[in-house]
Every structure is written in C-alpha cells, then in structure tokens.
GROMACS .gro file of C-alpha atoms in nm:
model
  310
    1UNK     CA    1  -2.630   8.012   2.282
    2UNK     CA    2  -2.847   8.219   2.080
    3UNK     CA    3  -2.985   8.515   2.276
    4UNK     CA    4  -3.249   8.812   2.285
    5UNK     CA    5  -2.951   9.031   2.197
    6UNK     CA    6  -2.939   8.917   1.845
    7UNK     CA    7  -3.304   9.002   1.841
    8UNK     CA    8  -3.195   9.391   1.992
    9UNK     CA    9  -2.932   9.375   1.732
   10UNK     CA   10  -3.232   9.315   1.466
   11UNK     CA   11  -3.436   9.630   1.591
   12UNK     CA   12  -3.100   9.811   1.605
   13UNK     CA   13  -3.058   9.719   1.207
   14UNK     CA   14  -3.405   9.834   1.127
   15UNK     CA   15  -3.443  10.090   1.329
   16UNK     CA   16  -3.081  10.290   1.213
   17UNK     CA   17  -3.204  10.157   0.843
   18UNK     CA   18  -3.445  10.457   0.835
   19UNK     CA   19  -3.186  10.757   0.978
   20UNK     CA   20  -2.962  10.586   0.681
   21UNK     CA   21  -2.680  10.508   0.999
   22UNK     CA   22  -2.528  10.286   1.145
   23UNK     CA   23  -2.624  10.053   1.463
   24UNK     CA   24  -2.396   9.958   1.737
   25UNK     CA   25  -2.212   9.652   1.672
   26UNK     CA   26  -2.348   9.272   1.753
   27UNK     CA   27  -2.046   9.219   2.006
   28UNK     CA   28  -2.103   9.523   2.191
   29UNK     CA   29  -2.491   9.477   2.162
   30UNK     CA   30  -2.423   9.144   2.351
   31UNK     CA   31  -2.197   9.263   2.657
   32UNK     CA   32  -2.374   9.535   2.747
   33UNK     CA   33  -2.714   9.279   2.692
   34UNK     CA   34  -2.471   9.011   2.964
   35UNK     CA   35  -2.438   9.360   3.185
   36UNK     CA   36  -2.819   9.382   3.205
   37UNK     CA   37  -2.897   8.996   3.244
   38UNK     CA   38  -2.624   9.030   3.596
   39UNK     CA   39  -2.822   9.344   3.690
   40UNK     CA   40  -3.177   9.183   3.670
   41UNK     CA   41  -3.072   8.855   3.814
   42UNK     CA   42  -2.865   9.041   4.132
   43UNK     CA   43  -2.565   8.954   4.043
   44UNK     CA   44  -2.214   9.112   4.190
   45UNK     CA   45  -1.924   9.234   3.979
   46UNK     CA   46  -1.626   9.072   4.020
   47UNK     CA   47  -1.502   9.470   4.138
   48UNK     CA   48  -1.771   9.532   4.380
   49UNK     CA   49  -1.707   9.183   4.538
   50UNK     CA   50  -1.352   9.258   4.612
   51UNK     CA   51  -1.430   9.666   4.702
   52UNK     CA   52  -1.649   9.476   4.926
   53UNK     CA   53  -1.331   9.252   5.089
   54UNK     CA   54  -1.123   9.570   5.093
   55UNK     CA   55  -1.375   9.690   5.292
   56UNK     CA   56  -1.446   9.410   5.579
   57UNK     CA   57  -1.059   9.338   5.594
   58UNK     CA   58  -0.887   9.724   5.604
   59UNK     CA   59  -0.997   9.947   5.906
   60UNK     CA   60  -0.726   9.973   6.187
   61UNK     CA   61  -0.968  10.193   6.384
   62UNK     CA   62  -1.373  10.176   6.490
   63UNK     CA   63  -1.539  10.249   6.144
   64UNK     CA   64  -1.930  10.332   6.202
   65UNK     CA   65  -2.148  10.063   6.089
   66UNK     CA   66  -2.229  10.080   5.734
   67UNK     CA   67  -2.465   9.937   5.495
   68UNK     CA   68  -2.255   9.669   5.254
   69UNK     CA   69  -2.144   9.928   4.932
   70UNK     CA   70  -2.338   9.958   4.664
   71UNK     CA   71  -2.289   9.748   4.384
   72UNK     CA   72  -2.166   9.930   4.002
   73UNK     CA   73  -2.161   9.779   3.710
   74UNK     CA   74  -1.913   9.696   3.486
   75UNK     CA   75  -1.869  10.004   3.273
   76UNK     CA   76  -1.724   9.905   2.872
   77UNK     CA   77  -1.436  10.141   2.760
   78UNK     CA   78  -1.514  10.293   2.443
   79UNK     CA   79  -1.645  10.060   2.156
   80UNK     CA   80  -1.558  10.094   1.728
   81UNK     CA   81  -1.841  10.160   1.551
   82UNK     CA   82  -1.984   9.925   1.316
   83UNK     CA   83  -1.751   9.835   1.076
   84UNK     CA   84  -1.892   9.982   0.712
   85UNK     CA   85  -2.115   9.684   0.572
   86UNK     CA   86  -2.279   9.679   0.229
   87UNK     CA   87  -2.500   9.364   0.240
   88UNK     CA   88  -2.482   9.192  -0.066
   89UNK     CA   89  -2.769   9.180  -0.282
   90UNK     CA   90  -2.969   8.855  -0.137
   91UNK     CA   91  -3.074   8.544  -0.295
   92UNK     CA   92  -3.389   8.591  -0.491
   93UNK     CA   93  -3.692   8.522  -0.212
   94UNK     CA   94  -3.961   8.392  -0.478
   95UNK     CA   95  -3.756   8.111  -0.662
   96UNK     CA   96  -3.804   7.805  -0.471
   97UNK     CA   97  -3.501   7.666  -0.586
   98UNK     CA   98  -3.278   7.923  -0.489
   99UNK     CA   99  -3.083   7.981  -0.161
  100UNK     CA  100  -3.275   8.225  -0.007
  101UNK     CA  101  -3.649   8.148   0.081
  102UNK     CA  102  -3.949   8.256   0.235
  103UNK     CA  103  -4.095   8.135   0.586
  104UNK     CA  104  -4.441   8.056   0.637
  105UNK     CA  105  -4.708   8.243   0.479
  106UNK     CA  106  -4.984   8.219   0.800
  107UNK     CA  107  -5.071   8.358   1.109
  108UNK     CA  108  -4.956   8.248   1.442
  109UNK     CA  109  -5.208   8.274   1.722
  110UNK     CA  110  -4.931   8.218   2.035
  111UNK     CA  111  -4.759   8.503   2.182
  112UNK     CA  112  -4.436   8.520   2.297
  113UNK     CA  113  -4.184   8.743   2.447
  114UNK     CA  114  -3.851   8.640   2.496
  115UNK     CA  115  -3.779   8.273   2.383
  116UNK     CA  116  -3.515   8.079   2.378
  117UNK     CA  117  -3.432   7.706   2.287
  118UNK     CA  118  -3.096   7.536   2.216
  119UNK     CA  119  -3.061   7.219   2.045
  120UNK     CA  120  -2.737   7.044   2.156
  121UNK     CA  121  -2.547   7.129   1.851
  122UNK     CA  122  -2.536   7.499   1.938
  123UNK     CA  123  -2.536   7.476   2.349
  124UNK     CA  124  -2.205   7.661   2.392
  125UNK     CA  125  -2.053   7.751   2.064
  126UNK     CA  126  -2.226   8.027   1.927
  127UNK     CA  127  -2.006   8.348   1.796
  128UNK     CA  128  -2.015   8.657   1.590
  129UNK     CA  129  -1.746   8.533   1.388
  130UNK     CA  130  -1.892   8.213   1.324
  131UNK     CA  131  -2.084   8.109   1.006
  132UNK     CA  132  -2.464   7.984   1.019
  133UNK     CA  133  -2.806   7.939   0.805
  134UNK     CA  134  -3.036   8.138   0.907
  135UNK     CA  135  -3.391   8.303   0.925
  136UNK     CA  136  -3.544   8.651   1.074
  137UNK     CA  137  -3.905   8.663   1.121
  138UNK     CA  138  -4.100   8.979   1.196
  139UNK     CA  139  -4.441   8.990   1.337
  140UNK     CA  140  -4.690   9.216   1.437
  141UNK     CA  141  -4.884   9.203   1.788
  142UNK     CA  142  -5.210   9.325   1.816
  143UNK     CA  143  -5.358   9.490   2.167
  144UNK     CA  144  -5.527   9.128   2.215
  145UNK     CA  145  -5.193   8.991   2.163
  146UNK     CA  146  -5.244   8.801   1.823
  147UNK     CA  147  -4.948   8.770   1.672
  148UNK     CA  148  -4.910   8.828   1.273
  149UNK     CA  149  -4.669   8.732   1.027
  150UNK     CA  150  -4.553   9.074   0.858
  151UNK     CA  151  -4.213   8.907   0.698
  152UNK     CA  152  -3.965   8.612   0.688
  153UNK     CA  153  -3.681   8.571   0.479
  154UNK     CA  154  -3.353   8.331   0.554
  155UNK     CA  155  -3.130   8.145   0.348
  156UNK     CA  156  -2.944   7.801   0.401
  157UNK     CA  157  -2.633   7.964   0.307
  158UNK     CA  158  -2.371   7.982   0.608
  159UNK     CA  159  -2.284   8.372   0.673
  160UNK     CA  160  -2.120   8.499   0.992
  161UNK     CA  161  -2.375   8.598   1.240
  162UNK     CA  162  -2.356   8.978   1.240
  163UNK     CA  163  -2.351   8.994   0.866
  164UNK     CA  164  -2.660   8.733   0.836
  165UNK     CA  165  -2.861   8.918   1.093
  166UNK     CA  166  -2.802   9.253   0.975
  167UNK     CA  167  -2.892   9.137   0.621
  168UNK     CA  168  -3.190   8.952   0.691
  169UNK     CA  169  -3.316   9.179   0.927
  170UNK     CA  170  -3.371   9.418   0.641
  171UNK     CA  171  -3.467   9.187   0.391
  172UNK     CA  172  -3.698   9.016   0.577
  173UNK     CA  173  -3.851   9.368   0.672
  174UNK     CA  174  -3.839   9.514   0.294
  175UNK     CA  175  -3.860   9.262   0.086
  176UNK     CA  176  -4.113   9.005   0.138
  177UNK     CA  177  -4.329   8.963  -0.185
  178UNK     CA  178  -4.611   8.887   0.043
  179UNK     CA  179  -4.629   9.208   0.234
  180UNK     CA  180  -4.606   9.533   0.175
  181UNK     CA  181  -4.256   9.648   0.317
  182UNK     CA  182  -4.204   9.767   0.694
  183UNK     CA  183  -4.262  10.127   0.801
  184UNK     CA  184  -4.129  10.350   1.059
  185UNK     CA  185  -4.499  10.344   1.204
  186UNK     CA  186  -4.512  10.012   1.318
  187UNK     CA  187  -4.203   9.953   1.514
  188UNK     CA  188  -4.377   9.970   1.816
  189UNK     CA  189  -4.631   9.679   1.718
  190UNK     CA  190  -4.350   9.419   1.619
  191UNK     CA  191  -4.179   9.138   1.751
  192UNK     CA  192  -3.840   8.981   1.585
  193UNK     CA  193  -3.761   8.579   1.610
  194UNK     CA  194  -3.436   8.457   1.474
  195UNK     CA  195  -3.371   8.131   1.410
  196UNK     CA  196  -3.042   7.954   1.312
  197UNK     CA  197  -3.103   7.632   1.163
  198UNK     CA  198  -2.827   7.294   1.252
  199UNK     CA  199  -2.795   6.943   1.170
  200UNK     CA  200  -2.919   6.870   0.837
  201UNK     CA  201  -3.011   6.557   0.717
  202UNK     CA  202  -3.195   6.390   0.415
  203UNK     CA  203  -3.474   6.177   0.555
  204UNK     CA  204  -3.539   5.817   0.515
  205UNK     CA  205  -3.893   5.908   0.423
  206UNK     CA  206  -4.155   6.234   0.351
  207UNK     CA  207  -4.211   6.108   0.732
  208UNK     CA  208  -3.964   6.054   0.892
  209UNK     CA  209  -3.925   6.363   1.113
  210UNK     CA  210  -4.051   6.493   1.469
  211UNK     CA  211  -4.327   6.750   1.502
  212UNK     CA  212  -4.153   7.053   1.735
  213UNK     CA  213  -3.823   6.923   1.693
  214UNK     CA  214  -3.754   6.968   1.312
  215UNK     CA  215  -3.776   7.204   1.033
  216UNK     CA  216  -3.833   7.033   0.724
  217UNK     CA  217  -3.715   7.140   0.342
  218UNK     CA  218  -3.921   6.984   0.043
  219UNK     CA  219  -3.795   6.961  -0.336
  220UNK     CA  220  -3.956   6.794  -0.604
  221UNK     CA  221  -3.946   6.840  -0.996
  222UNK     CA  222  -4.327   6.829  -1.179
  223UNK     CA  223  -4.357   6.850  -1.577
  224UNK     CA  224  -3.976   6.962  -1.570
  225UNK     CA  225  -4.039   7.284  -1.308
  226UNK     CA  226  -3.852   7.264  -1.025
  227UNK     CA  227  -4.046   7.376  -0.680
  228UNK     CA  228  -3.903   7.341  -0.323
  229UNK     CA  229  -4.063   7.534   0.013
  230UNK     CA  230  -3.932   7.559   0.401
  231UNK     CA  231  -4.114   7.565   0.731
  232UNK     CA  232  -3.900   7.656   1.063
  233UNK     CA  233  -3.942   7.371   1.336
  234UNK     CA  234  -4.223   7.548   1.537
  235UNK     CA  235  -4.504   7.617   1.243
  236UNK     CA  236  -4.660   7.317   1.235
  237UNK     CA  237  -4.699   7.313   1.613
  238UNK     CA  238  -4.850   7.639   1.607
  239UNK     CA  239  -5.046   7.616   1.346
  240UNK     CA  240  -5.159   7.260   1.465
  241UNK     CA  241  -5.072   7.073   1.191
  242UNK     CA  242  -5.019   6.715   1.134
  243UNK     CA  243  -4.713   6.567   0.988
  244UNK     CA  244  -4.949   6.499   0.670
  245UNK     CA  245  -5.095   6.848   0.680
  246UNK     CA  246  -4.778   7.027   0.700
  247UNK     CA  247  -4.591   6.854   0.384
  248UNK     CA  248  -4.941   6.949   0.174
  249UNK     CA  249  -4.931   7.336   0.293
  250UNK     CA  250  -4.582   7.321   0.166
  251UNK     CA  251  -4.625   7.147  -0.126
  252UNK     CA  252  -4.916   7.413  -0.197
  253UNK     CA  253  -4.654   7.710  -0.047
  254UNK     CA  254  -4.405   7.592  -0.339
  255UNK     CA  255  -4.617   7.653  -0.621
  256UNK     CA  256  -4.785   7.297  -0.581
  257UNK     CA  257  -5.199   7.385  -0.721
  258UNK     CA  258  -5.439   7.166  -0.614
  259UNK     CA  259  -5.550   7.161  -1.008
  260UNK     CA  260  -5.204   7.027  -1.072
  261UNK     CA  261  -5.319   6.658  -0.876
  262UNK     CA  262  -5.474   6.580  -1.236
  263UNK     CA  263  -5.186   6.514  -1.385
  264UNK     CA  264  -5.106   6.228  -1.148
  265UNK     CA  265  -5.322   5.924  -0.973
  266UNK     CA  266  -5.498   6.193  -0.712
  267UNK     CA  267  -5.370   6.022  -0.419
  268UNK     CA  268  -5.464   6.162  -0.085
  269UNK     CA  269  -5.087   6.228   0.033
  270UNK     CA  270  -4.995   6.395  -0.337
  271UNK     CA  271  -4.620   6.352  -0.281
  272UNK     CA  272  -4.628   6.013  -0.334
  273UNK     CA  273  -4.770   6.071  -0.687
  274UNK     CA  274  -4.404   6.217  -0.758
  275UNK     CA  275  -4.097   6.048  -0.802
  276UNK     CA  276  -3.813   6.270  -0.676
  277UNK     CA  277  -3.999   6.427  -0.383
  278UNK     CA  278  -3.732   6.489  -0.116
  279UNK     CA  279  -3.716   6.595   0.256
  280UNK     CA  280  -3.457   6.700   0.464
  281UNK     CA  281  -3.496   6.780   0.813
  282UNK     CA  282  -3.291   7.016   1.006
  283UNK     CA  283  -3.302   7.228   1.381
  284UNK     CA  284  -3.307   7.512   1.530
  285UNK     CA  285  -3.217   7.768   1.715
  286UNK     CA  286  -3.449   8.031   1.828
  287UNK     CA  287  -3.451   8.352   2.011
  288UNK     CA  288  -3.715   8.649   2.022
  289UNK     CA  289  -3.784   8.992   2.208
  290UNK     CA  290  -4.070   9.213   2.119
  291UNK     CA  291  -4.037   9.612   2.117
  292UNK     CA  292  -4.143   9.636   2.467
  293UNK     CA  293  -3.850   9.413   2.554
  294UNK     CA  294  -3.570   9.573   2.339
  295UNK     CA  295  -3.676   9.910   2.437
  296UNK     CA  296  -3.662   9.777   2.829
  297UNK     CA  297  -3.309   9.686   2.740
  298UNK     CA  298  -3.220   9.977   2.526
  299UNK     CA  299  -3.319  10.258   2.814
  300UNK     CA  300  -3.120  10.057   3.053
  301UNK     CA  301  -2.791  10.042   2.772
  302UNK     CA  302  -2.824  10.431   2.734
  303UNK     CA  303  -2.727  10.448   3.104
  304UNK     CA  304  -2.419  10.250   3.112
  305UNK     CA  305  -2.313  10.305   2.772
  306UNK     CA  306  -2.462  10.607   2.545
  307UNK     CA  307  -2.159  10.607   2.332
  308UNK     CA  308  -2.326  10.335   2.179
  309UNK     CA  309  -2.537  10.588   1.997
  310UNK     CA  310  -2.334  10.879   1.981
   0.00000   0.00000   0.00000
C-alpha cells in the first residue's frame, strides 16, 4: 500500500536537490516511517514484549514492585546511502502525445493532510523494486488553508518506485511550463500527493467511467494534429465537475480552442464532432503529507536514526 513515506521520500528528493546531495533511501525512509506509525499507535516491539516475559517469569527472590519496563524501539543497524542515480532526462511535459504529461492546470479548494486510498489492485503488493505509472503533485497551502496547484508532472511509463518518485519529484517541482520552478523559500508552504495509476482500460464510450473512481486519458487527432490530456481520479470531484464538464476542460487542456468548434457541426458535447476521440480510464493510488507532517516525522527519524543524514 502506498504510504505518506513516499510523500517524505518526495520532500527528502527536493529538499537534498538544493545542497546538490543525496537523500536517504526510499526503503530506509519507509522502516523507520513503520517505526513511527508503532510508536504513535502504542504499539510493543517484539523485544520489549519478551524483556517484558523475562521479567514476570525470572526472579527467585522478592523483587520490589516495579512499573512494567519501558518500551524501546526498534533501532535499524546502519543503512547504504542512496545508491548514485542520474534521472534520465524525462519525457517532454508539453507534447500531449508523449509519455510524460501534465496534471491539472486549476486550483483545488479541499485541504488535506495525510491521505490515503487503495484500489484493490495495489492492496498488498506495493514495492520499491516494483515498476508503476505514476504522478507527483505539489501544492501550496495558504494560512486559510487553500490549497494551490504549484506543479504536476507523471508519465504512464512503468519505472520502479524509488526511481519514479525521485524523478518526478524534481520534475514536477522544476519543470512545469505552467509555473515558475520551486524555490527553497516555499518548502514550508507545500504539500506533496503521489499517485500511482492501475488498471487501464479503453472505454466503451467518452462516458463510460465513474466520477471519484477513475482517471481518465483523452486522444483525438483534428486537421492531422494530434492532442491528448490527463486528469488524476480526484479532479473532477474537487473541482465539481460533471462527467460532461470534465472531458471539455480536457479537451480545452490539450490544445482543444473553443474557435476550433467551427470547423465541425458545433455540437454541445464537441467530442462527438470527432471521429477518433478516445478514452481510457484507469485508478489510482494516492498518498499525501504536507511539510508540517514530514517535518513531524523527520524530527522523530533524527532520534532513532541520524545516520540517515550524516
């Protein structure tokens, strides 16, 4: 299952990206985030449970009464540093047609800290070494708690998940076309979602898809260009779309003009004015954190493992 520890791992990129070093590894990233979930849910190592046996079942002789022991967590032994990693130069993020694409171009009004939802297809197989599409979103929060899109880059292209995060975070951070590219500054104001994106299928119809439930990829072919745009499942909940309403902000996010209805009949729902329109529908999985949350984690990490950033 996808976790707010890929999101950590996502500040990690981005924040090392500006020292020019290296973050701590995904894998390690993810105990030490398992470590933390045990220590804020209560939870007893497997150690301190059997200390605490040792305890009950050993003294021979009257022992003073003693509060139960307290409870350590597992400590990691030393962990490799991130293995070197050049990312390879990414997909270009303006050509509709290539593999690499652009999220939403809008504002989303909901806030949210951590979030996580798993589609059945992911429930229990998720790994580092494992392959996926996927997209990293950044946004900014204000003090009111509006939440902005500042950049969102992905690409449908499998790539194992450390390597896809660590080169999306960036690129989603530096090279949006529609924003200027992240600085140092305004760490503290953003919030990371990753999605990883499942179970594509062509659909029967421009329809024929579930509001909240899918993400949906357009392609079509007008006067010999070739266009094609993406929204991830939840933007046309939050933006309060309709079915109808999302395929024409897509249409128009692909390059689609409202001057261009004039060479067809005009119709109301424009796609059905072309002949090779095309939808496939597809899930995902999502996780966020916002700074406030990874830095939570991160003070907590620095106590039980600092060699993460030596």
């Amino acid at each position: 299952m996808a976790s707010s520890a890929h999101a950590f791992y996502c500040f990690e990129v981005l924040v090392a990206s500006y020292g020019y070093s290296q973050p701590p590894d995904l894998q390690s990233i993810s105990n030490v985030y398992e470590q933390w979930q045990k220590a804020l849910n209560g939870e007893v190592t497997a150690e301190a449970v059997a200390e605490d046996e040792t305890v009950r079942q050993a003294p021979e002789q009257p022992q003073p009464q003693q509060s139960s022991p307290n409870t350590q967590l597992l400590q990691l032994p030393s962990v490799p540093r991130l293995r070197d990693l050049t990312p390879s130069t990414p997909s270009s993020v303006s050509t509709p047609s290539s593999m690499s694409v652009n999220s939403s171009n809008t504002q989303l009004t909901s806030t949210t800290s951590i979030n996580e939802i798993a589609p059945p297809s992911y429930a229990s197989r998720l790994s580092v070494t494992e392959s996926y599409p996927m997209f990293v979103t950044w946004n900014t929060i204000s003090r009111s708690g509006h939440k902005s899109l500042r950049g969102c880059i992905g690409t449908f292209e499998p790539l194992p998940l450390e390597k896809g995060l660590e080169t999306y975070a960036l690129t989603s951070a530096y090279e949006d076309t529609r924003f200027s590219p992240i600085s140092q500054h305004i760490v503290p104001n953003l919030s990371c979602s990753l999605t990883l994106l499942a179970d594509f299928e062509a659909c029967d119809g421009p329809l024929a898809w579930d509001l909240g439930t899918h993400g949906i990829r357009i392609s079509f072919t007008h006067r010999y260009r070739k266009y094609g745009a993406t929204y991830l499942p939840d933007v046309p909940v939050e933006q309060g779309w309709t079915k109808e309403e999302t395929l024409e902000s897509l249409m128009r996010k692909a390059g689609w003009e409202s001057h261009s209805r004039r060479f067809t009949r005009g119709s109301a729902r424009p796609w059905e004015d072309l002949r090779d329109f095309r939808v496939v529908r597809y899930t995902g999985l999502k996780a966020s954190a916002t700074y406030s949350d990874w830095q939570a984690w991160r003070q907590w990490a620095k106590t039980k493992q600092p060699d993460l950033w030596s």
